[in-house]
Amino acid sequence: MSNSENKISKWEPKNRFMAFKQSSPDEKRRAIKEFFINNLLYILLLAAIVGIQIYDSRFLSLSSIVNIISLSAANLPIALGIAGCIILTGTDLSAGRIVGLTACIAASLLQASGYANKMFPSLPTLPIWAVFALIIAIGALVGFINGFCTAKFKLHPFIVTLATQLITYGVLLIYLMQGTNNGQSISGLDPKYTDFITGNMFKLGGVAIPNYIFYAIGITAVMWFIWNKTAFGKNMFAVGSNPEAANVSGVSVTRTIILVFVLAGIMYGITGFIEAARIGSNSAATGLNYELDAIAACVIGGVSFVGGIGRIRGVILGVVLLRIIFVGLTFLGIDSNMQYVIKGIIILVACAIDMRKYLVRK
């Protein structure tokens, strides 16, 4: 690679325009080509959005936009959790099942007292804050197990979280057989709980804005602070980039890995707590494949599987774009089963583009 090419490939954002102007015609063509290849997925997604809007003008109506934002907010915590695992060059296949377990536990403990099919008839409806604390603890515990096994036993997160996914799902099935439930869906939630999550403080153009959107904003702000303003956040990126170098620099790699997975587990627990009230009827299917949506959103948002690369705003963008596409597919009348195919293609293309960027930099 020539010096001029090297200069273009390593532009600083504030100098990109000047570097482009000073480059030769061939270099400009190569730079434009690289731009389109590196941003191909965004270009295709935006083109799809425009096409869907042309097909059905209701797609970007106020009520549809609020619906997209609401769905994105519900999925944002799990994506923020799994993003940290990806930054460590890993993943977390147990995320969806942790969401399902915590959602069902929250729902069972917050059923209305007078509900005929109450799972535990003799148990009074617990305070919301107490159930929330319990859910956070359960998510953190499973996250600790994931992180401990990954860090201490040097196992790949794929294997560890695959195992905990199966274990968590088995625990969920056993739990659903307790009390008078006999494996049925858990519903009849206390109105205070559902109002706390899905109620609204105000409306926008007559469209209600559910409370959990604001909770998601608060959670995102906290995660941004953790990633960007704390020693733990810096250590996470350092370990993801080069664990050996991080260890030599005095970073506790084991402790960092464990904390990343614990934080991820907490995010899954929060997702489960929100999801239980949002969907209203929880079963063994709750949380199924949620990790796929989260992983897809992360890779779309630029969280790299090569490690040490990712931003909160990228995760947000990925979650919103992915949700826009799936809502758009519904507007187009695309079969829900076909959406899994499209989701897989999106993940494959995003990972391929990400790896190409890594090889070019290398």
Coordinates of C-alpha atoms in Angstrom, one line a residue:
M1 CA 0.0 0.0 0.0
S2 CA 1.4 3.4 -0.9
N3 CA 1.7 6.2 1.6
S4 CA -1.1 8.2 0.0
E5 CA -3.4 5.1 0.2
N6 CA -2.4 4.6 3.8
K7 CA -3.2 8.2 4.5
I8 CA -6.7 7.8 3.1
S9 CA -7.4 4.5 4.9
K10 CA -6.5 6.0 8.2
W11 CA -8.4 9.3 8.0
E12 CA -9.3 11.0 11.2
P13 CA -13.0 12.0 11.0
K14 CA -12.3 15.8 11.1
N15 CA -9.7 15.5 8.3
R16 CA -11.6 13.2 6.0
F17 CA -12.9 15.8 3.7
M18 CA -9.6 17.6 3.2
A19 CA -7.8 14.3 2.7
F20 CA -10.4 13.3 0.1
K21 CA -10.0 16.6 -1.8
Q22 CA -6.2 16.3 -1.9
S23 CA -6.1 12.7 -3.1
S24 CA -5.8 11.6 -6.7
P25 CA -8.7 10.6 -8.9
D26 CA -7.8 6.9 -8.5
E27 CA -7.6 7.3 -4.7
K28 CA -10.9 9.1 -4.7
R29 CA -12.6 6.2 -6.6
R30 CA -11.1 3.7 -4.2
A31 CA -12.2 5.8 -1.2
I32 CA -15.8 6.0 -2.5
K33 CA -15.8 2.3 -3.2
E34 CA -14.6 1.6 0.3
F35 CA -17.3 3.9 1.7
F36 CA -20.1 2.1 -0.1
I37 CA -18.8 -1.4 0.8
N38 CA -18.3 -0.5 4.5
N39 CA -21.7 1.1 4.7
L40 CA -23.5 -1.3 2.4
L41 CA -25.8 -2.6 5.1
Y42 CA -26.9 0.9 6.2
I43 CA -27.5 1.9 2.5
L44 CA -29.7 -1.2 1.9
L45 CA -31.6 -0.7 5.1
L46 CA -32.3 2.9 4.3
A47 CA -33.3 2.0 0.8
A48 CA -35.7 -0.6 2.2
I49 CA -37.2 2.0 4.5
V50 CA -37.8 4.4 1.6
G51 CA -39.3 1.6 -0.5
I52 CA -41.7 0.5 2.3
Q53 CA -42.8 4.1 2.9
I54 CA -43.6 4.4 -0.8
Y55 CA -45.5 1.1 -0.7
D56 CA -47.5 2.1 2.4
S57 CA -47.6 5.7 3.5
R58 CA -48.7 4.6 7.0
F59 CA -45.3 3.1 7.7
L60 CA -43.8 6.3 9.0
S61 CA -46.9 7.8 10.5
L62 CA -46.8 9.1 14.1
S63 CA -48.5 6.0 15.6
S64 CA -46.1 3.7 13.6
I65 CA -43.0 5.6 14.7
V66 CA -44.1 5.5 18.4
N67 CA -44.7 1.8 18.0
I68 CA -41.2 1.3 16.5
I69 CA -39.6 3.4 19.3
S70 CA -41.6 1.4 21.9
L71 CA -40.4 -2.0 20.4
S72 CA -36.8 -0.7 20.2
A73 CA -36.9 0.5 23.8
A74 CA -38.1 -2.9 25.0
N75 CA -35.2 -4.6 23.2
L76 CA -32.5 -2.1 24.0
P77 CA -31.4 -3.3 27.4
I78 CA -30.7 -6.9 26.2
A79 CA -28.7 -5.4 23.2
L80 CA -26.7 -3.2 25.5
G81 CA -25.9 -6.3 27.7
I82 CA -24.9 -8.6 24.8
A83 CA -22.8 -5.8 23.2
G84 CA -20.3 -6.0 26.1
C85 CA -19.9 -9.7 25.6
I86 CA -19.3 -9.1 21.8
I87 CA -16.7 -6.4 22.7
L88 CA -14.8 -9.2 24.6
T89 CA -14.8 -11.2 21.3
G90 CA -17.5 -13.4 22.7
T91 CA -21.3 -13.7 22.6
D92 CA -24.1 -14.8 24.9
L93 CA -26.5 -17.4 23.7
S94 CA -28.3 -17.6 27.1
A95 CA -29.6 -14.0 26.9
G96 CA -33.1 -14.8 25.6
R97 CA -33.7 -17.6 28.1
I98 CA -32.6 -15.4 31.0
V99 CA -35.2 -12.9 29.8
G100 CA -37.8 -15.6 29.7
L101 CA -36.9 -16.9 33.2
T102 CA -36.9 -13.5 34.8
A103 CA -40.1 -12.5 33.0
C104 CA -42.0 -15.5 34.2
I105 CA -40.7 -15.2 37.8
A106 CA -41.6 -11.5 37.8
A107 CA -45.1 -12.2 36.4
S108 CA -45.7 -15.0 38.9
L109 CA -44.8 -12.8 41.9
L110 CA -46.8 -9.8 40.6
Q111 CA -50.1 -11.5 39.7
A112 CA -53.2 -9.7 41.1
S113 CA -54.3 -11.0 44.4
G114 CA -57.9 -11.8 43.3
Y115 CA -56.8 -13.6 40.0
A116 CA -58.5 -17.0 39.7
N117 CA -55.6 -18.8 38.2
K118 CA -52.9 -17.3 40.5
M119 CA -49.8 -19.4 40.4
F120 CA -49.2 -19.1 44.2
P121 CA -52.7 -18.5 45.7
S122 CA -51.4 -18.1 49.3
L123 CA -48.7 -15.7 48.3
P124 CA -49.6 -12.0 48.4
T125 CA -48.7 -9.7 45.6
L126 CA -45.1 -8.6 46.4
P127 CA -43.9 -5.0 46.2
I128 CA -42.7 -4.1 42.7
W129 CA -39.3 -2.9 44.0
A130 CA -38.7 -6.2 45.8
V131 CA -39.5 -8.3 42.7
F132 CA -37.3 -6.0 40.6
A133 CA -34.4 -6.5 43.0
L134 CA -34.9 -10.3 42.9
I135 CA -35.0 -10.3 39.1
I136 CA -31.7 -8.2 39.0
A137 CA -30.1 -10.7 41.3
I138 CA -31.2 -13.7 39.2
G139 CA -29.8 -12.1 36.0
A140 CA -26.6 -11.1 37.8
L141 CA -26.2 -14.7 39.1
V142 CA -26.5 -16.3 35.7
G143 CA -24.2 -13.7 34.3
F144 CA -21.7 -14.4 37.0
I145 CA -21.7 -18.1 36.1
N146 CA -21.2 -17.3 32.5
G147 CA -18.3 -14.9 33.2
F148 CA -16.7 -17.1 35.8
C149 CA -16.6 -20.2 33.6
T150 CA -15.4 -18.1 30.7
A151 CA -12.6 -16.4 32.6
K152 CA -11.5 -19.1 35.1
F153 CA -11.7 -22.2 32.9
K154 CA -10.7 -20.4 29.7
L155 CA -13.8 -21.7 27.9
H156 CA -15.2 -20.0 24.9
P157 CA -18.3 -17.9 25.7
F158 CA -20.2 -19.7 22.9
I159 CA -19.9 -23.0 24.7
V160 CA -20.5 -21.6 28.2
T161 CA -23.6 -19.6 27.3
L162 CA -24.9 -22.5 25.2
A163 CA -24.8 -24.6 28.3
T164 CA -26.4 -22.0 30.5
Q165 CA -29.0 -21.4 27.9
L166 CA -30.1 -25.1 28.2
I167 CA -29.8 -25.0 32.0
T168 CA -31.9 -21.8 32.3
Y169 CA -34.5 -23.1 29.9
G170 CA -34.8 -26.3 32.0
V171 CA -35.1 -24.3 35.2
L172 CA -37.8 -22.2 33.5
L173 CA -39.8 -25.3 32.5
I174 CA -39.5 -26.7 36.0
Y175 CA -40.6 -23.3 37.5
L176 CA -43.7 -23.2 35.3
M177 CA -44.9 -26.5 36.8
Q178 CA -44.9 -25.1 40.4
G179 CA -47.9 -24.1 42.4
T180 CA -51.2 -24.4 40.5
N181 CA -49.7 -23.3 37.2
N182 CA -49.1 -26.8 35.6
G183 CA -47.0 -25.3 32.8
Q184 CA -49.6 -22.7 31.7
S185 CA -49.0 -19.1 30.7
I186 CA -48.7 -16.7 33.5
S187 CA -51.1 -13.8 33.2
G188 CA -53.5 -11.7 35.4
L189 CA -50.8 -9.3 36.4
D190 CA -51.3 -6.7 39.1
P191 CA -52.5 -3.4 37.5
K192 CA -49.9 -1.4 39.5
Y193 CA -47.2 -3.4 37.8
T194 CA -48.6 -3.1 34.3
D195 CA -49.2 0.6 34.8
F196 CA -45.7 1.1 36.1
I197 CA -44.3 -0.4 32.9
T198 CA -46.8 0.2 30.1
G199 CA -48.7 3.1 31.5
N200 CA -48.1 6.6 30.2
M201 CA -47.4 10.0 31.6
F202 CA -48.3 11.9 28.5
K203 CA -49.3 11.6 24.9
L204 CA -47.8 12.9 21.7
G205 CA -50.3 13.8 19.0
G206 CA -52.9 11.7 20.8
V207 CA -50.5 8.6 20.8
A208 CA -49.6 7.3 24.3
I209 CA -45.9 7.2 25.1
P210 CA -45.3 4.1 27.4
N211 CA -43.3 4.5 30.6
Y212 CA -40.7 1.9 29.6
I213 CA -39.4 4.1 26.9
F214 CA -38.1 6.5 29.5
Y215 CA -36.7 3.6 31.6
A216 CA -34.8 2.5 28.5
I217 CA -33.4 6.0 28.0
G218 CA -32.3 6.1 31.7
I219 CA -30.7 2.6 31.4
T220 CA -28.9 3.7 28.2
A221 CA -27.5 6.8 29.9
V222 CA -26.2 4.7 32.7
M223 CA -24.6 2.2 30.3
W224 CA -23.0 5.1 28.3
F225 CA -21.5 6.4 31.6
I226 CA -20.2 3.0 32.5
W227 CA -18.6 2.4 29.0
N228 CA -17.1 5.8 28.6
K229 CA -16.4 7.3 32.0
T230 CA -15.4 4.5 34.3
A231 CA -12.2 2.4 34.7
F232 CA -14.3 -0.7 34.2
G233 CA -15.4 0.6 30.7
K234 CA -11.8 1.3 29.7
N235 CA -10.7 -2.1 30.9
M236 CA -13.5 -3.8 29.0
F237 CA -12.3 -2.3 25.7
A238 CA -8.7 -3.0 26.6
V239 CA -9.4 -6.7 27.3
G240 CA -11.5 -7.0 24.1
S241 CA -8.7 -5.5 22.0
N242 CA -5.8 -7.5 23.5
P243 CA -6.2 -9.4 26.8
E244 CA -2.5 -10.1 27.0
A245 CA -1.5 -6.5 26.7
A246 CA -4.3 -5.5 29.1
N247 CA -3.0 -8.0 31.7
V248 CA 0.6 -6.6 31.4
S249 CA -0.8 -3.1 31.9
G250 CA -2.2 -4.2 35.2
V251 CA -5.8 -4.9 34.2
S252 CA -7.5 -7.8 35.9
V253 CA -8.7 -9.7 32.9
T254 CA -10.6 -12.3 34.9
R255 CA -12.4 -9.7 37.0
T256 CA -13.3 -7.6 33.9
I257 CA -14.7 -10.6 32.0
I258 CA -16.8 -11.6 35.0
L259 CA -18.1 -8.1 35.5
V260 CA -19.0 -7.7 31.8
F261 CA -21.2 -10.9 32.0
V262 CA -22.7 -9.9 35.3
L263 CA -23.7 -6.5 33.9
A264 CA -25.1 -8.3 30.8
G265 CA -27.1 -10.5 33.1
I266 CA -28.5 -7.5 34.9
M267 CA -29.6 -6.0 31.5
Y268 CA -31.3 -9.3 30.6
G269 CA -33.1 -9.2 33.9
I270 CA -34.3 -5.7 33.3
T271 CA -35.5 -6.8 29.9
G272 CA -37.4 -9.7 31.4
F273 CA -39.0 -7.4 34.0
I274 CA -40.2 -5.0 31.3
E275 CA -41.2 -7.8 29.0
A276 CA -43.4 -9.5 31.5
A277 CA -45.7 -6.5 31.9
R278 CA -45.4 -5.5 28.2
I279 CA -46.7 -8.8 26.8
G280 CA -49.0 -9.6 29.7
S281 CA -49.0 -13.4 29.3
N282 CA -45.7 -15.2 29.8
S283 CA -44.8 -18.7 29.0
A284 CA -41.8 -20.9 28.1
A285 CA -41.7 -19.2 24.8
T286 CA -41.0 -15.8 26.3
G287 CA -37.5 -14.7 25.3
L288 CA -37.2 -17.2 22.5
N289 CA -34.5 -16.0 20.1
Y290 CA -34.3 -12.6 21.7
E291 CA -30.5 -13.0 21.6
L292 CA -30.6 -13.2 17.8
D293 CA -32.3 -9.8 17.6
A294 CA -29.8 -8.4 20.1
I295 CA -26.7 -9.8 18.2
A296 CA -28.1 -8.6 14.9
A297 CA -28.6 -5.1 16.3
C298 CA -25.1 -5.0 17.7
V299 CA -23.4 -6.0 14.5
I300 CA -25.5 -3.6 12.5
G301 CA -24.5 -0.9 15.0
G302 CA -20.8 -1.5 14.5
V303 CA -20.0 -3.6 17.6
S304 CA -17.2 -5.8 16.2
F305 CA -16.7 -9.5 16.9
V306 CA -12.9 -8.9 16.5
G307 CA -13.1 -7.2 19.9
G308 CA -12.6 -3.9 21.5
I309 CA -14.8 -1.9 19.1
G310 CA -18.3 -0.7 19.9
R311 CA -20.3 2.4 20.9
I312 CA -23.6 2.9 22.7
R313 CA -25.0 5.1 19.9
G314 CA -24.2 2.3 17.4
V315 CA -26.2 -0.2 19.5
I316 CA -29.1 2.2 19.7
L317 CA -28.9 2.7 15.9
G318 CA -28.8 -1.0 15.3
V319 CA -31.8 -1.7 17.5
V320 CA -33.9 1.0 15.9
L321 CA -32.9 0.1 12.3
L322 CA -33.6 -3.6 12.9
R323 CA -37.0 -2.9 14.4
I324 CA -37.9 -0.5 11.6
I325 CA -37.1 -3.3 9.1
F326 CA -39.2 -5.9 10.9
V327 CA -42.1 -3.5 11.3
G328 CA -41.8 -2.7 7.7
L329 CA -41.8 -6.4 6.7
T330 CA -45.1 -6.6 8.6
F331 CA -46.5 -3.7 6.6
L332 CA -45.4 -5.6 3.4
G333 CA -47.2 -8.7 4.6
I334 CA -44.1 -10.8 4.7
D335 CA -44.6 -14.1 6.6
S336 CA -43.1 -14.1 10.1
N337 CA -41.2 -17.3 9.3
M338 CA -39.5 -15.6 6.4
Q339 CA -38.4 -12.8 8.8
Y340 CA -36.0 -15.3 10.4
V341 CA -34.4 -15.9 7.0
I342 CA -34.0 -12.1 6.5
K343 CA -32.6 -11.7 10.1
G344 CA -30.0 -14.4 9.4
I345 CA -29.0 -12.7 6.1
I346 CA -28.6 -9.4 7.9
I347 CA -26.3 -10.9 10.6
L348 CA -24.2 -12.7 7.9
V349 CA -23.8 -9.6 5.8
A350 CA -23.0 -7.4 8.8
C351 CA -20.4 -9.8 10.1
A352 CA -18.8 -10.1 6.6
I353 CA -18.5 -6.4 6.3
D354 CA -17.1 -6.1 9.9
M355 CA -14.5 -8.8 9.1
R356 CA -13.5 -7.0 5.9
K357 CA -13.0 -3.8 7.8
Y358 CA -10.8 -5.6 10.2
L359 CA -8.7 -7.3 7.5
V360 CA -8.2 -3.9 5.7
R361 CA -7.1 -2.3 8.9
K362 CA -4.7 -5.2 9.6

